PDB file of N, CA and C in Angstrom:
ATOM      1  N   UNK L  18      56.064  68.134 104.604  1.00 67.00           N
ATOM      2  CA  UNK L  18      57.110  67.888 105.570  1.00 67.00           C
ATOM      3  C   UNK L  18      56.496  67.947 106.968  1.00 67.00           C
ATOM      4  N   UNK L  19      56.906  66.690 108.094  1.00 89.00           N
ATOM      5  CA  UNK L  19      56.265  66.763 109.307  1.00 89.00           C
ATOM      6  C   UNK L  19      56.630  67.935 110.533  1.00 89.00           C
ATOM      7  N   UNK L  20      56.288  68.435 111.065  1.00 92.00           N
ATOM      8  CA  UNK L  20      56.422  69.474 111.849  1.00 92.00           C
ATOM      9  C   UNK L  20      57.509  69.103 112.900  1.00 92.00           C
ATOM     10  N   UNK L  21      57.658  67.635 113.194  1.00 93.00           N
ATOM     11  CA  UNK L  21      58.774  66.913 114.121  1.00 93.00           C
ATOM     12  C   UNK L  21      60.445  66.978 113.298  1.00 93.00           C
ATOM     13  N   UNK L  22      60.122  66.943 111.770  1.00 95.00           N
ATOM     14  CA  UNK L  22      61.313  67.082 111.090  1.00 95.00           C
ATOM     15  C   UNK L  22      61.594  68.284 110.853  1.00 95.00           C
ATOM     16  N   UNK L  23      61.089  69.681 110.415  1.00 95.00           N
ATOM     17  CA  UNK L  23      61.236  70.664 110.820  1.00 95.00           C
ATOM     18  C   UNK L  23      61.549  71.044 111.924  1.00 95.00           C
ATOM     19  N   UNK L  24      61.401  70.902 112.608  1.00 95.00           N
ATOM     20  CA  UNK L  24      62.272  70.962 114.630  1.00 95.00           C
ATOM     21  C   UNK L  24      63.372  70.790 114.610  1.00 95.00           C
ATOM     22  N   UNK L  25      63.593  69.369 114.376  1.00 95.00           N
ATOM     23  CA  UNK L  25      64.642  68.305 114.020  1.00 95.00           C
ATOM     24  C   UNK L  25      65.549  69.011 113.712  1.00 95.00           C
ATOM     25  N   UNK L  26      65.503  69.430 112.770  1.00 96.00           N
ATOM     26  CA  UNK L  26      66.430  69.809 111.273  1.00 96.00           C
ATOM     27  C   UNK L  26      66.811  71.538 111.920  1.00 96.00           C
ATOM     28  N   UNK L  27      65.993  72.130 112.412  1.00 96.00           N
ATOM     29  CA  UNK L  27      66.515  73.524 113.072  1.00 96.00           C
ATOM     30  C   UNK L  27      67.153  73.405 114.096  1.00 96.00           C
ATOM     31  N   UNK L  28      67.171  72.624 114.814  1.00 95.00           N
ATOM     32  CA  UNK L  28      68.587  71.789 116.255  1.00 95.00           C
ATOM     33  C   UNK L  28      69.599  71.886 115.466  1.00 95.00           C
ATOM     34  N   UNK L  29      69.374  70.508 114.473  1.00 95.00           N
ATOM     35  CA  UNK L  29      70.633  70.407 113.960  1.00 95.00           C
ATOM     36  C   UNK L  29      71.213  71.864 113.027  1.00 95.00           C
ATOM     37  N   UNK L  30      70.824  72.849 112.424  1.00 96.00           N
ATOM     38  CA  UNK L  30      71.600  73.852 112.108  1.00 96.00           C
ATOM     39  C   UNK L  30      71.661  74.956 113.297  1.00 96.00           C
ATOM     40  N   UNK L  31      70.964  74.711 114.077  1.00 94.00           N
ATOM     41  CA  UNK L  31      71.561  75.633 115.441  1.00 94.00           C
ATOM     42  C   UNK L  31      72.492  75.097 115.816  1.00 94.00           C
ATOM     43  N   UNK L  32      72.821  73.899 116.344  1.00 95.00           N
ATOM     44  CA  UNK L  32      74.187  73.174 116.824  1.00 95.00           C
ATOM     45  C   UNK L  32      75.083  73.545 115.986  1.00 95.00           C
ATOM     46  N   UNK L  33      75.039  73.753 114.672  1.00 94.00           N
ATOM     47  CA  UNK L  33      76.314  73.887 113.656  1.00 94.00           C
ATOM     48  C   UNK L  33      76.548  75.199 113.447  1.00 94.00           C
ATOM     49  N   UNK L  34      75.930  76.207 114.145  1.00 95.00           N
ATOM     50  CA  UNK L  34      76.433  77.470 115.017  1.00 95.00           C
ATOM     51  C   UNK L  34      77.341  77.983 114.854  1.00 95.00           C
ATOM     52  N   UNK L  35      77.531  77.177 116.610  1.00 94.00           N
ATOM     53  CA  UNK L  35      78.929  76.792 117.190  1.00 94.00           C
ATOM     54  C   UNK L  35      79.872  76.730 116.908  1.00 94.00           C
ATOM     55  N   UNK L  36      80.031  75.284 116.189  1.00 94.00           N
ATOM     56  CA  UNK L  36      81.423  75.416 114.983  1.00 94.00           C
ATOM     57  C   UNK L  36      82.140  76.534 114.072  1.00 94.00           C
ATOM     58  N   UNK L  37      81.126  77.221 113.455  1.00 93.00           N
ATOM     59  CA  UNK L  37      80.754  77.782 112.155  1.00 93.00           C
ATOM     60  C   UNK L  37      81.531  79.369 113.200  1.00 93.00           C
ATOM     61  N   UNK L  38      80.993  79.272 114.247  1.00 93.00           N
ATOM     62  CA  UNK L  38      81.759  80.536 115.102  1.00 93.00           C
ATOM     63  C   UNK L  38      82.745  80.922 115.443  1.00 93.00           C
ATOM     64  N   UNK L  39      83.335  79.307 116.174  1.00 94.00           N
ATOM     65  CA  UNK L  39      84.656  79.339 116.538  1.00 94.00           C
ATOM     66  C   UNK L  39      85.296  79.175 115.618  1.00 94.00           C
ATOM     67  N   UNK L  40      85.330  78.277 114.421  1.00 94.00           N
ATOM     68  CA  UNK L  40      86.290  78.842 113.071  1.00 94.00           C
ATOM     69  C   UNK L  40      86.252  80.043 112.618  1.00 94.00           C
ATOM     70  N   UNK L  41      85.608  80.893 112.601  1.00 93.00           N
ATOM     71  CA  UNK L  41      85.521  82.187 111.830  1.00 93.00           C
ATOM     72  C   UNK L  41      86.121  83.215 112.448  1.00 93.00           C
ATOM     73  N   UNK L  42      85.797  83.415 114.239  1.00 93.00           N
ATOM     74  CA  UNK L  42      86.571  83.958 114.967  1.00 93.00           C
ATOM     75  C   UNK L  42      88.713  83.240 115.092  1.00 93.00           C
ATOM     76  N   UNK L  43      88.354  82.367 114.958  1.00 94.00           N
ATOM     77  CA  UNK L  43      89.831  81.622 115.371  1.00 94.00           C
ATOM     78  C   UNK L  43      91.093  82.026 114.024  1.00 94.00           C
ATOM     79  N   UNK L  44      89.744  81.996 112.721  1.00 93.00           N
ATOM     80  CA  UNK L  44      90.769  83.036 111.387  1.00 93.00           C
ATOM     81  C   UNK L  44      90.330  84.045 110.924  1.00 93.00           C
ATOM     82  N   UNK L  45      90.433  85.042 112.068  1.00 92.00           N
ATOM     83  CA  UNK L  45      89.813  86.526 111.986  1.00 92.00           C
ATOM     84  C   UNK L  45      88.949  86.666 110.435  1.00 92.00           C
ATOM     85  N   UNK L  46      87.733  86.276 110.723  1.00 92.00           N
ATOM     86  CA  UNK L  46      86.677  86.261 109.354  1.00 92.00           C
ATOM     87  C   UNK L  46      85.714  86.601 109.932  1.00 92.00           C
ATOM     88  N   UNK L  47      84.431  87.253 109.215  1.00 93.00           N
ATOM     89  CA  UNK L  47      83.490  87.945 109.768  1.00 93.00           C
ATOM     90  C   UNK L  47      82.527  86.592 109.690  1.00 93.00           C
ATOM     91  N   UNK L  48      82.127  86.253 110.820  1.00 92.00           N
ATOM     92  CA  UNK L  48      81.048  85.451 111.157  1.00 92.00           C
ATOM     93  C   UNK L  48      80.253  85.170 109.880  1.00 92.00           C
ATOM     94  N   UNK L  49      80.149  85.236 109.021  1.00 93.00           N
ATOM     95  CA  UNK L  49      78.788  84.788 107.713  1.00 93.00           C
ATOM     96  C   UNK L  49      78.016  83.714 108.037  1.00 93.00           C
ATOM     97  N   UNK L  50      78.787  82.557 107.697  1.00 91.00           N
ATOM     98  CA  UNK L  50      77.922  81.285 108.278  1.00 91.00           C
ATOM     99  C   UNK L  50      77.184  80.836 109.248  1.00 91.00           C
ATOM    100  N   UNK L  51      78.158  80.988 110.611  1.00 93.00           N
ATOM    101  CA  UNK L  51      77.903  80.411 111.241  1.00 93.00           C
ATOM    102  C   UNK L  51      76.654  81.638 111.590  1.00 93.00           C
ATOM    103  N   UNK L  52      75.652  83.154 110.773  1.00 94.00           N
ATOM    104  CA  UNK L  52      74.739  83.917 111.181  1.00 94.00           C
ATOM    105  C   UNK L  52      73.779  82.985 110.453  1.00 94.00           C
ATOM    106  N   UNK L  53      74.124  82.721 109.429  1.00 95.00           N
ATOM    107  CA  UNK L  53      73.479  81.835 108.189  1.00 95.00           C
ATOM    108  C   UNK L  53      72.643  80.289 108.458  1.00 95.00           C
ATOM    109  N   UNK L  54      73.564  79.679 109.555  1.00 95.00           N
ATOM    110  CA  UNK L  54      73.576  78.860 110.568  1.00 95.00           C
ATOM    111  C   UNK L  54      72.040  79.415 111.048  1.00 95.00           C
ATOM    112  N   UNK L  55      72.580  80.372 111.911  1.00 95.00           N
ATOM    113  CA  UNK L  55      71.441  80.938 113.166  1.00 95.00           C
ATOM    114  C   UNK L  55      70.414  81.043 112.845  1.00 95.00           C
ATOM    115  N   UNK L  56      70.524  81.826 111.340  1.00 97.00           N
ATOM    116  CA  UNK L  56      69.333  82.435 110.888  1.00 97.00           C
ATOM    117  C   UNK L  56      67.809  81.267 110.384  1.00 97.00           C
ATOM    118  N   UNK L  57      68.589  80.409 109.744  1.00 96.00           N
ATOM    119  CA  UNK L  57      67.652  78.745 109.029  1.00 96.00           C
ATOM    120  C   UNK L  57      67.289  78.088 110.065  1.00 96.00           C
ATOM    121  N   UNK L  58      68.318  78.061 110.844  1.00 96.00           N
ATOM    122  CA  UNK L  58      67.875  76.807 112.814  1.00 96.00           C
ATOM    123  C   UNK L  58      66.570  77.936 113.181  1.00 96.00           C
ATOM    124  N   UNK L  59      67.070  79.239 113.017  1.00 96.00           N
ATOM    125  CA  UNK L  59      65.633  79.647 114.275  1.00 96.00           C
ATOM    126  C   UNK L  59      64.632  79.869 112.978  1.00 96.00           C
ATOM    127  N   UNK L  60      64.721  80.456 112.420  1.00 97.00           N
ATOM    128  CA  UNK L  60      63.644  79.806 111.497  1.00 97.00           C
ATOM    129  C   UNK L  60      62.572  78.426 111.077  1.00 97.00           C
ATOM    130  N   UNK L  61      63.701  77.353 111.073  1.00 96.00           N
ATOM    131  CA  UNK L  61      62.610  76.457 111.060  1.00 96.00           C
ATOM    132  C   UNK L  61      62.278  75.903 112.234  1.00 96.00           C
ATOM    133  N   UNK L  62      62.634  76.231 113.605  1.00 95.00           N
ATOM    134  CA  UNK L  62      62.314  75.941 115.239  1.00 95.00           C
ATOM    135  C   UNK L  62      60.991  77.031 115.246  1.00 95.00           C
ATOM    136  N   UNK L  63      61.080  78.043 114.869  1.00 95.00           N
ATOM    137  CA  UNK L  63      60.214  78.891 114.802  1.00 95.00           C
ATOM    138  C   UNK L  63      58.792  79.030 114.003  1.00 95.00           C
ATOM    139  N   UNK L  64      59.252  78.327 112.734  1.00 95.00           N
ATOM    140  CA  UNK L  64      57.919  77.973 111.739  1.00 95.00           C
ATOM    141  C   UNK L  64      57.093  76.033 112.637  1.00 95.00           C
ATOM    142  N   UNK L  65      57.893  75.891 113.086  1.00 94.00           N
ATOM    143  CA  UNK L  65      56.966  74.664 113.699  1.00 94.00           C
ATOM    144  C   UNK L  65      56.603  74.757 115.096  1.00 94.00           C
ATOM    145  N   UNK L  66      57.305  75.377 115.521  1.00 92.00           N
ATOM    146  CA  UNK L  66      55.950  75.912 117.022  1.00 92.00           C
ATOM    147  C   UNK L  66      54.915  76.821 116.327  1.00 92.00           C
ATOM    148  N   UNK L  67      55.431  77.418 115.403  1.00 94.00           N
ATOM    149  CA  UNK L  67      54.213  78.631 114.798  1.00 94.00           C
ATOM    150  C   UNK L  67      52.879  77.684 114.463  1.00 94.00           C
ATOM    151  N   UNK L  68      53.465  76.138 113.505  1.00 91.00           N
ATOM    152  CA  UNK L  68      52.245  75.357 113.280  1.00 91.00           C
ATOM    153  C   UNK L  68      51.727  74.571 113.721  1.00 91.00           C
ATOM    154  N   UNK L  69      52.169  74.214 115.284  1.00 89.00           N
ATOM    155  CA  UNK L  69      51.907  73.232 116.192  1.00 89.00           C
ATOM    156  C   UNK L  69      52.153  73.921 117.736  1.00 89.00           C
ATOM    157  N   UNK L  70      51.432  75.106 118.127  1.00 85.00           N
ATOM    158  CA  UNK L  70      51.603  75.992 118.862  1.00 85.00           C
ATOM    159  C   UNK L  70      51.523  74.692 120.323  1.00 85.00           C
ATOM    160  N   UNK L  71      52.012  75.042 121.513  1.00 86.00           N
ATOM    161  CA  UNK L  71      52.033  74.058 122.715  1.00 86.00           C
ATOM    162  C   UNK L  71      52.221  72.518 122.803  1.00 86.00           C
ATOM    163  N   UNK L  72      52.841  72.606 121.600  1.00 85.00           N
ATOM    164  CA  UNK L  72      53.232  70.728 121.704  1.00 85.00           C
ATOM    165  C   UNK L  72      54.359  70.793 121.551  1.00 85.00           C
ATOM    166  N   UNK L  73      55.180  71.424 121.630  1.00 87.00           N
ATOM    167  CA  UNK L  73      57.000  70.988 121.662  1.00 87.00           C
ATOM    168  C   UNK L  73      57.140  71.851 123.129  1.00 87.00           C
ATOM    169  N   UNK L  74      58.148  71.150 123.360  1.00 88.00           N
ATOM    170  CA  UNK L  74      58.597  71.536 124.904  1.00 88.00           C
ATOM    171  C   UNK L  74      60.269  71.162 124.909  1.00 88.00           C
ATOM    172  N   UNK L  75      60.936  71.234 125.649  1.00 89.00           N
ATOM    173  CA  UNK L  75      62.507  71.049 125.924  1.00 89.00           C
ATOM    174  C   UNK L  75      62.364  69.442 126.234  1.00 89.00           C
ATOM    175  N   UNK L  76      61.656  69.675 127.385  1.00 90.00           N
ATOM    176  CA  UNK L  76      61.793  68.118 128.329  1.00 90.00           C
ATOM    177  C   UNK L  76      60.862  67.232 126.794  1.00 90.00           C
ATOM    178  N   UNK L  77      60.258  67.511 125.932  1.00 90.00           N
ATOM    179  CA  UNK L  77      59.803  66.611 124.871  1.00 90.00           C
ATOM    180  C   UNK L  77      60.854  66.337 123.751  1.00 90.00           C
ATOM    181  N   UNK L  78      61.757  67.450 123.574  1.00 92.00           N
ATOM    182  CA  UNK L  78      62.329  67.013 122.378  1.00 92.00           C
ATOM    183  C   UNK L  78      63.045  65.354 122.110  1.00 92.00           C
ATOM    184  N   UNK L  79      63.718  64.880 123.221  1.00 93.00           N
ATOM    185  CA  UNK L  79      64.510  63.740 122.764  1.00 93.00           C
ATOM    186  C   UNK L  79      63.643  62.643 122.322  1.00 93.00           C
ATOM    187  N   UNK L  80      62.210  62.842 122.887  1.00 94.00           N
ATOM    188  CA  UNK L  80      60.820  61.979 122.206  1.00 94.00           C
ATOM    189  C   UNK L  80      61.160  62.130 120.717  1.00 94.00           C
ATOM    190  N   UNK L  81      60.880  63.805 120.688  1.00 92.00           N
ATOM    191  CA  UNK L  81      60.596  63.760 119.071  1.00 92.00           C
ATOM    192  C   UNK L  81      61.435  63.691 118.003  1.00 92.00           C
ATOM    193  N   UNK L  82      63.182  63.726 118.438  1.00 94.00           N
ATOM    194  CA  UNK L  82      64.261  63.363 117.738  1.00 94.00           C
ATOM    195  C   UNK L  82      64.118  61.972 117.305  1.00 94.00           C
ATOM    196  N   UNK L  83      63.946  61.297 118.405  1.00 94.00           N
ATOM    197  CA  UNK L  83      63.821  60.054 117.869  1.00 94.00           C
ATOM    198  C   UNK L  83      62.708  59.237 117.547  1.00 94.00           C
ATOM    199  N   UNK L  84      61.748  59.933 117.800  1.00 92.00           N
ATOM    200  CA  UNK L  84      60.986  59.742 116.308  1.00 92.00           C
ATOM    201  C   UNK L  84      61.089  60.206 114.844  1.00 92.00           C
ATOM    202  N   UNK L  85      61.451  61.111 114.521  1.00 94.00           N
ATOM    203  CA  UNK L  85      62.293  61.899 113.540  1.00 94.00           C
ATOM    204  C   UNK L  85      62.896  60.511 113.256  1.00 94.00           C
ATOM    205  N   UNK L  86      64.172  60.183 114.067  1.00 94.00           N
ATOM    206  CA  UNK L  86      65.088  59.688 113.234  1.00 94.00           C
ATOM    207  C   UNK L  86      64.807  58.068 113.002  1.00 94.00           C
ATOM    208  N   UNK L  87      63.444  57.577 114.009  1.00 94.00           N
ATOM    209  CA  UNK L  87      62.936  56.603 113.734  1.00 94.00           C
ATOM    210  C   UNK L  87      62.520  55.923 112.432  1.00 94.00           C
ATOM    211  N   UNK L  88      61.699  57.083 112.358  1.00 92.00           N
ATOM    212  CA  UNK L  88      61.417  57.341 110.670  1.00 92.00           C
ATOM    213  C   UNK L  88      62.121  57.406 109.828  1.00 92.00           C
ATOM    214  N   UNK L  89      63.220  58.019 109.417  1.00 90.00           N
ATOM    215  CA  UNK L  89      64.371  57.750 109.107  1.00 90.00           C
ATOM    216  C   UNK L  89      65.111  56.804 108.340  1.00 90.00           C
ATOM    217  N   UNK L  90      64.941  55.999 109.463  1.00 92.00           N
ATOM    218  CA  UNK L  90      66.147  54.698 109.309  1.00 92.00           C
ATOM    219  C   UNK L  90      65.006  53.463 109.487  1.00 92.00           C
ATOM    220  N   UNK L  91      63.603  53.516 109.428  1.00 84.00           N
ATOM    221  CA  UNK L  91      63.245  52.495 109.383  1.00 84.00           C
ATOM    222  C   UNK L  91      62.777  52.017 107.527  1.00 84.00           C
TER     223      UNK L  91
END
Protein backbone atom coordinates (compact mmCIF):
# COMPACT_ATOMS: atom_id res chain seq x y z
CA UNK A 1 0.00 0.00 0.00
CA UNK A 2 1.40 3.57 -1.10
CA UNK A 3 2.26 5.87 1.69
CA UNK A 4 0.02 8.76 -0.27
CA UNK A 5 -3.02 6.29 0.25
CA UNK A 6 -2.37 5.72 3.74
CA UNK A 7 -2.51 9.62 4.39
CA UNK A 8 -5.39 9.71 2.21
CA UNK A 9 -7.42 7.26 3.91
CA UNK A 10 -6.46 8.74 7.65
CA UNK A 11 -8.09 12.40 6.48
CA UNK A 12 -10.79 10.67 5.42
CA UNK A 13 -11.49 8.78 8.90
CA UNK A 14 -10.43 11.88 10.79
CA UNK A 15 -13.10 13.95 8.94
CA UNK A 16 -15.69 11.22 9.91
CA UNK A 17 -14.88 12.28 13.50
CA UNK A 18 -16.94 14.96 13.41
CA UNK A 19 -20.05 13.41 12.44
CA UNK A 20 -19.58 10.32 14.51
CA UNK A 21 -19.43 13.17 17.53
CA UNK A 22 -22.13 15.25 16.97
CA UNK A 23 -24.51 12.23 16.65
CA UNK A 24 -23.44 10.59 19.73
CA UNK A 25 -23.47 13.72 21.80
CA UNK A 26 -26.94 14.95 20.15
CA UNK A 27 -28.42 11.13 21.55
CA UNK A 28 -26.76 11.24 24.81
CA UNK A 29 -24.34 8.07 23.84
CA UNK A 30 -20.89 7.70 24.90
CA UNK A 31 -18.70 8.78 22.05
CA UNK A 32 -17.37 5.02 20.82
CA UNK A 33 -17.04 5.69 17.24
CA UNK A 34 -16.56 8.65 16.51
CA UNK A 35 -12.90 7.68 19.33
CA UNK A 36 -12.69 4.67 16.92
CA UNK A 37 -12.82 7.26 14.13
CA UNK A 38 -9.85 9.20 15.87
CA UNK A 39 -8.03 6.44 16.83
CA UNK A 40 -7.47 4.59 12.81
CA UNK A 41 -7.23 8.49 11.12
CA UNK A 42 -4.26 9.24 13.54
CA UNK A 43 -2.91 6.12 13.19
CA UNK A 44 -2.60 5.76 9.69
CA UNK A 45 -1.53 9.82 9.31
CA UNK A 46 0.92 8.74 11.78
CA UNK A 47 2.32 5.37 10.31
CA UNK A 48 3.06 7.36 6.96
CA UNK A 49 4.96 10.30 8.14
CA UNK A 50 6.64 7.56 10.37
CA UNK A 51 7.63 5.96 6.72
CA UNK A 52 8.19 8.91 4.70
CA UNK A 53 9.53 11.23 7.46
CA UNK A 54 9.59 15.24 5.81
CA UNK A 55 7.63 14.76 2.73
CA UNK A 56 4.04 15.44 3.71
CA UNK A 57 3.29 18.88 4.69
CA UNK A 58 -0.34 20.69 5.00
CA UNK A 59 0.32 23.14 2.10
CA UNK A 60 1.24 19.49 0.09
CA UNK A 61 -1.64 17.52 0.86
CA UNK A 62 -4.24 18.60 -1.91
CA UNK A 63 -1.12 17.47 -4.37
CA UNK A 64 -1.25 14.22 -2.80
CA UNK A 65 -5.12 13.67 -2.55
CA UNK A 66 -5.26 13.98 -5.87
CA UNK A 67 -2.92 11.92 -6.78
CA UNK A 68 -4.38 9.30 -4.54
CA UNK A 69 -7.52 9.74 -6.18
CA UNK A 70 -5.90 10.05 -9.60
CA UNK A 71 -4.95 6.70 -9.30
CA UNK A 72 -8.05 5.72 -8.40
CA UNK A 73 -10.26 6.52 -11.04
CA UNK A 74 -7.84 6.19 -13.76
Amino acid sequence: MNNDFILVLGVIFGAFTFPALVSAFSSSRPPRGAAIFFIVGGGLISLAIYNQPNTYSVDGFPEVALRVFANLFR
